[in-house]
Amino acid sequence: MLWAVLLCLGALGFTTFKAGGFPQRFLSDTTAPEALPAAAALPPLSGKKVVLIGDSHAGVLKSALADYYRQRGETLEVFDQGGCAPFWNLDRHDPGHEPQGCPKIINRGIETALEDSNVTTVIFAGRLDTLNHLFDSGNPATDTAFNVKKDDRARNYQLLASAVDQTLQRFVGKNKQVILIDTVPSMDFDPGLCRWRPVRFGTTQKDPCVVLRSVVDAQQAEFRAVFGTAAQRYPFVRVFDPLPALCDAAVCYGSQAGVMLYGD
């Protein structure tokens, strides 16, 4: 019996090795980024700066944006905090916890962007298709959502709209470009189910690895309306939409051509 168990374990190990390891190691289903130009080929720094403000989703963009702007002779400064909607005075107060304290980072990033004359571009990014227990830290009377068991989605987006407007009002006349990045689609399943595994216990591989476009559109309707209004009102605002790169008219993809588009 022991020999049979050992043989089974050996076979499993060999199969996993031949497959390039377990998928969560990101070895067999991701592509390596193209090499950056050598330091000598990069343009000299111009003194211009770009500020990125956001939550952990913005943090994912840091490396790519820093490389992009460095090749233009610009430097990137980042102000990010997980779970924080990146606009003026917005904070989050979940039941059983202290307020998250988002303005300590987010407001400081906004103030830095406003006060530094070398900052030419300000980018706001975060997961905005789901907002929880928001309040305006400048108006403590709004800190009531944590007392209720079911959060009020409509109220959260009203607070977001107000905070976005308060933020952009501060940039009027400052001669800076503001970019609002729409949220990438949220999968309505665990994207890990899309990866091939030599052995699964209680789950099956999801194929195709997609979520319906109609589901994504419904998830994102509220914040897209807020961003659309902002772009119409403030001529210095541009909105970047990632959906054309991740979706077609019917579905949004968690993987394409064997390459995982999502990871954690």
Short mmCIF file of C-alpha atoms in Angstrom, two decimals:
data_model
loop_
_atom_site.label_atom_id
_atom_site.label_comp_id
_atom_site.label_asym_id
_atom_site.label_seq_id
_atom_site.Cartn_x
_atom_site.Cartn_y
_atom_site.Cartn_z
CA MET A 1 0.00 0.00 0.00
CA LEU A 2 2.79 2.42 0.91
CA TRP A 3 4.58 1.75 -2.37
CA ALA A 4 1.38 2.43 -4.30
CA VAL A 5 0.91 5.78 -2.53
CA LEU A 6 4.53 6.75 -3.20
CA LEU A 7 4.21 5.83 -6.88
CA CYS A 8 1.05 7.94 -7.18
CA LEU A 9 2.75 10.92 -5.53
CA GLY A 10 5.77 10.49 -7.78
CA ALA A 11 3.59 10.41 -10.88
CA LEU A 12 1.73 13.52 -9.73
CA GLY A 13 4.99 15.35 -9.06
CA PHE A 14 6.42 14.40 -12.45
CA THR A 15 3.25 15.51 -14.25
CA THR A 16 3.31 18.85 -12.42
CA PHE A 17 7.00 19.34 -13.23
CA LYS A 18 6.46 18.63 -16.94
CA ALA A 19 3.58 21.13 -16.95
CA GLY A 20 5.84 23.91 -15.66
CA GLY A 21 4.70 23.89 -12.04
CA PHE A 22 1.40 24.82 -10.48
CA PRO A 23 -0.42 27.58 -12.40
CA GLN A 24 -0.51 30.04 -9.52
CA ARG A 25 3.23 30.47 -9.99
CA PHE A 26 2.58 32.39 -13.22
CA LEU A 27 5.21 30.47 -15.17
CA SER A 28 3.39 28.81 -18.03
CA ASP A 29 0.50 31.15 -18.81
CA THR A 30 1.90 34.66 -18.69
CA THR A 31 4.10 36.52 -21.14
CA ALA A 32 7.24 38.38 -20.17
CA PRO A 33 7.23 42.15 -20.78
CA GLU A 34 9.44 43.45 -23.54
CA ALA A 35 12.84 44.60 -22.37
CA LEU A 36 13.08 48.31 -21.65
CA PRO A 37 15.59 50.41 -23.53
CA ALA A 38 19.03 50.58 -21.98
CA ALA A 39 19.50 53.44 -19.55
CA ALA A 40 21.80 55.20 -22.03
CA ALA A 41 18.98 55.20 -24.61
CA LEU A 42 16.44 56.85 -22.31
CA PRO A 43 15.87 60.56 -22.77
CA PRO A 44 17.13 62.87 -20.02
CA LEU A 45 14.65 63.71 -17.31
CA SER A 46 12.71 66.82 -18.21
CA GLY A 47 11.67 67.69 -14.67
CA LYS A 48 8.04 67.00 -15.55
CA LYS A 49 6.06 64.75 -13.23
CA VAL A 50 2.96 62.57 -13.34
CA VAL A 51 0.97 61.74 -10.21
CA LEU A 52 -0.99 58.48 -9.89
CA ILE A 53 -3.65 58.38 -7.14
CA GLY A 54 -5.73 55.34 -6.29
CA ASP A 55 -6.32 52.05 -4.51
CA SER A 56 -4.60 48.67 -4.95
CA HIS A 57 -5.89 48.49 -8.54
CA ALA A 58 -3.91 51.67 -9.24
CA GLY A 59 -0.94 49.99 -7.61
CA VAL A 60 -1.01 47.34 -10.33
CA LEU A 61 -0.46 50.09 -12.91
CA LYS A 62 2.57 51.63 -11.19
CA SER A 63 5.32 49.73 -12.94
CA ALA A 64 3.92 50.05 -16.46
CA LEU A 65 3.12 53.74 -16.08
CA ALA A 66 6.52 54.50 -14.55
CA ASP A 67 8.23 52.81 -17.52
CA TYR A 68 6.01 54.61 -20.04
CA TYR A 69 6.56 58.07 -18.62
CA ARG A 70 10.27 57.49 -18.00
CA GLN A 71 10.69 56.90 -21.74
CA ARG A 72 9.12 60.34 -22.21
CA GLY A 73 11.57 61.91 -19.76
CA GLU A 74 8.97 62.20 -16.98
CA THR A 75 8.83 60.70 -13.48
CA LEU A 76 5.85 59.08 -11.76
CA GLU A 77 4.83 59.73 -8.15
CA VAL A 78 2.30 57.37 -6.60
CA PHE A 79 -0.19 57.83 -3.76
CA ASP A 80 -2.16 54.61 -3.30
CA GLN A 81 -3.98 52.90 -0.47
CA GLY A 82 -5.93 49.65 -0.72
CA GLY A 83 -9.71 49.94 -0.51
CA CYS A 84 -9.78 53.71 -0.98
CA ALA A 85 -11.82 55.47 -3.65
CA PRO A 86 -9.30 58.06 -4.87
CA PHE A 87 -11.17 61.34 -4.55
CA TRP A 88 -11.24 64.29 -2.19
CA ASN A 89 -12.28 63.54 1.41
CA LEU A 90 -13.84 60.15 0.60
CA ASP A 91 -13.34 57.63 3.37
CA ARG A 92 -14.66 54.17 4.22
CA HIS A 93 -16.06 52.96 7.53
CA ASP A 94 -16.83 49.24 7.59
CA PRO A 95 -18.90 47.74 10.44
CA GLY A 96 -16.78 46.75 13.42
CA HIS A 97 -13.77 48.76 12.30
CA GLU A 98 -12.35 52.26 12.59
CA PRO A 99 -12.61 54.51 9.53
CA GLN A 100 -9.96 53.54 7.00
CA GLY A 101 -8.33 56.98 6.92
CA CYS A 102 -8.17 57.25 3.14
CA PRO A 103 -7.80 61.08 2.99
CA LYS A 104 -4.41 60.86 4.72
CA ILE A 105 -2.99 59.42 1.49
CA ILE A 106 -5.50 60.44 -1.17
CA ASN A 107 -5.86 64.11 -0.18
CA ARG A 108 -2.11 64.39 0.18
CA GLY A 109 -1.69 63.07 -3.36
CA ILE A 110 -4.21 65.59 -4.69
CA GLU A 111 -2.56 68.45 -2.81
CA THR A 112 0.87 67.42 -4.11
CA ALA A 113 -0.44 67.39 -7.67
CA LEU A 114 -1.98 70.83 -7.23
CA GLU A 115 0.98 72.49 -5.51
CA ASP A 116 3.86 71.12 -7.59
CA SER A 117 4.23 73.18 -10.78
CA ASN A 118 6.24 70.36 -12.36
CA VAL A 119 3.22 68.01 -12.28
CA THR A 120 1.58 68.11 -15.70
CA THR A 121 -0.67 65.01 -15.54
CA VAL A 122 -2.74 63.50 -12.72
CA ILE A 123 -4.19 59.99 -13.05
CA PHE A 124 -7.00 58.61 -10.87
CA ALA A 125 -7.58 54.85 -10.86
CA GLY A 126 -9.37 52.34 -8.67
CA ARG A 127 -12.04 49.70 -8.42
CA LEU A 128 -15.24 51.69 -8.56
CA ASP A 129 -17.82 49.11 -9.66
CA THR A 130 -18.28 48.14 -5.99
CA LEU A 131 -18.23 50.80 -3.26
CA ASN A 132 -18.88 50.08 0.41
CA HIS A 133 -19.69 52.21 3.45
CA LEU A 134 -18.41 55.49 2.07
CA PHE A 135 -18.63 58.83 3.84
CA ASP A 136 -17.35 62.35 3.35
CA SER A 137 -14.67 62.91 5.96
CA GLY A 138 -15.27 66.65 5.64
CA ASN A 139 -18.89 66.11 6.69
CA PRO A 140 -19.00 63.70 9.68
CA ALA A 141 -22.80 63.60 9.52
CA THR A 142 -22.48 61.36 6.44
CA ASP A 143 -20.64 58.68 8.47
CA THR A 144 -23.75 56.57 9.07
CA ALA A 145 -23.53 53.63 6.65
CA PHE A 146 -21.49 51.47 9.04
CA ASN A 147 -24.50 51.32 11.39
CA VAL A 148 -26.66 49.45 8.85
CA LYS A 149 -26.31 45.83 7.85
CA LYS A 150 -27.07 46.42 4.16
CA ASP A 151 -25.06 49.15 2.51
CA ASP A 152 -26.82 51.68 0.25
CA ARG A 153 -25.32 51.47 -3.25
CA ALA A 154 -27.14 54.57 -4.53
CA ARG A 155 -25.90 56.62 -1.58
CA ASN A 156 -22.31 55.51 -2.17
CA TYR A 157 -22.42 56.67 -5.77
CA GLN A 158 -23.95 59.99 -4.78
CA LEU A 159 -21.00 60.48 -2.46
CA LEU A 160 -18.61 59.44 -5.25
CA ALA A 161 -20.15 61.96 -7.66
CA SER A 162 -19.80 64.74 -5.10
CA ALA A 163 -16.20 63.79 -4.28
CA VAL A 164 -15.21 63.61 -7.97
CA ASP A 165 -16.66 67.08 -8.52
CA GLN A 166 -14.96 68.48 -5.41
CA THR A 167 -11.67 67.01 -6.63
CA LEU A 168 -11.91 68.38 -10.17
CA GLN A 169 -13.00 71.81 -9.00
CA ARG A 170 -9.58 72.12 -7.39
CA PHE A 171 -7.87 71.62 -10.76
CA VAL A 172 -9.75 74.40 -12.56
CA GLY A 173 -7.21 76.90 -13.88
CA LYS A 174 -4.23 74.78 -12.81
CA ASN A 175 -3.17 73.85 -16.36
CA LYS A 176 -2.94 70.13 -15.64
CA GLN A 177 -4.28 67.14 -17.56
CA VAL A 178 -6.50 64.85 -15.48
CA ILE A 179 -7.04 61.24 -16.58
CA LEU A 180 -9.80 59.11 -15.04
CA ILE A 181 -9.25 55.38 -15.64
CA ASP A 182 -12.37 53.24 -15.83
CA THR A 183 -12.35 50.05 -13.77
CA VAL A 184 -11.44 46.80 -15.53
CA PRO A 185 -14.23 44.18 -15.62
CA SER A 186 -14.81 42.23 -12.42
CA MET A 187 -15.15 38.53 -13.11
CA ASP A 188 -18.27 36.97 -11.53
CA PHE A 189 -16.20 33.85 -10.78
CA ASP A 190 -12.73 33.02 -9.48
CA PRO A 191 -10.36 33.59 -12.44
CA GLY A 192 -8.17 30.85 -10.98
CA LEU A 193 -10.75 28.38 -12.28
CA CYS A 194 -9.61 29.22 -15.81
CA ARG A 195 -6.14 27.78 -15.32
CA TRP A 196 -5.23 24.22 -16.22
CA ARG A 197 -4.28 22.13 -13.22
CA PRO A 198 -2.99 18.55 -13.24
CA VAL A 199 -5.35 17.68 -10.38
CA ARG A 200 -8.53 19.39 -9.15
CA PHE A 201 -10.51 18.65 -6.01
CA GLY A 202 -14.16 19.68 -6.15
CA THR A 203 -13.82 22.15 -9.04
CA THR A 204 -13.67 22.03 -12.80
CA GLN A 205 -11.77 24.23 -15.21
CA LYS A 206 -13.84 27.15 -16.55
CA ASP A 207 -13.77 27.27 -20.32
CA PRO A 208 -14.42 29.71 -21.89
CA CYS A 209 -12.97 32.11 -19.31
CA VAL A 210 -15.44 34.95 -19.86
CA VAL A 211 -18.09 37.08 -18.17
CA LEU A 212 -21.04 38.46 -20.11
CA ARG A 213 -20.58 42.02 -21.37
CA SER A 214 -24.11 42.82 -20.18
CA VAL A 215 -23.07 41.89 -16.62
CA VAL A 216 -20.02 44.16 -16.80
CA ASP A 217 -22.03 47.03 -18.25
CA ALA A 218 -24.53 46.74 -15.38
CA GLN A 219 -21.72 46.60 -12.79
CA GLN A 220 -20.12 49.75 -14.15
CA ALA A 221 -23.11 51.90 -15.07
CA GLU A 222 -23.02 54.18 -12.00
CA PHE A 223 -19.37 55.21 -11.98
CA ARG A 224 -19.27 55.54 -15.77
CA ALA A 225 -22.14 58.03 -15.52
CA VAL A 226 -20.14 59.99 -12.93
CA PHE A 227 -17.01 60.01 -15.11
CA GLY A 228 -19.01 60.92 -18.21
CA THR A 229 -20.51 63.93 -16.48
CA ALA A 230 -17.07 65.00 -15.24
CA ALA A 231 -15.54 64.78 -18.72
CA GLN A 232 -18.33 66.92 -20.16
CA ARG A 233 -18.07 69.54 -17.43
CA TYR A 234 -14.28 69.86 -17.22
CA PRO A 235 -12.39 70.22 -20.51
CA PHE A 236 -9.07 69.18 -18.95
CA VAL A 237 -10.46 65.71 -18.06
CA ARG A 238 -9.97 62.62 -20.22
CA VAL A 239 -11.42 59.17 -19.51
CA PHE A 240 -9.45 56.02 -20.38
CA ASP A 241 -11.66 52.99 -21.05
CA PRO A 242 -9.96 49.55 -20.86
CA LEU A 243 -13.00 47.61 -22.08
CA PRO A 244 -12.11 47.71 -25.81
CA ALA A 245 -8.91 45.80 -24.95
CA LEU A 246 -10.63 43.26 -22.70
CA CYS A 247 -14.10 42.78 -24.17
CA ASP A 248 -16.06 42.39 -27.34
CA ALA A 249 -19.75 43.10 -27.83
CA ALA A 250 -20.78 39.85 -26.11
CA VAL A 251 -18.22 39.00 -23.41
CA CYS A 252 -15.20 40.18 -21.41
CA TYR A 253 -12.24 37.83 -21.20
CA GLY A 254 -10.37 36.50 -18.20
CA SER A 255 -7.85 34.88 -20.52
CA GLN A 256 -7.02 35.11 -24.20
CA ALA A 257 -5.01 32.72 -26.35
CA GLY A 258 -3.96 30.80 -23.24
CA VAL A 259 -2.67 33.92 -21.47
CA MET A 260 -4.25 34.82 -18.14
CA LEU A 261 -5.31 38.48 -17.99
CA TYR A 262 -6.04 38.40 -14.25
CA GLY A 263 -3.91 37.43 -11.26
CA ASP A 264 -3.41 38.18 -7.59
#
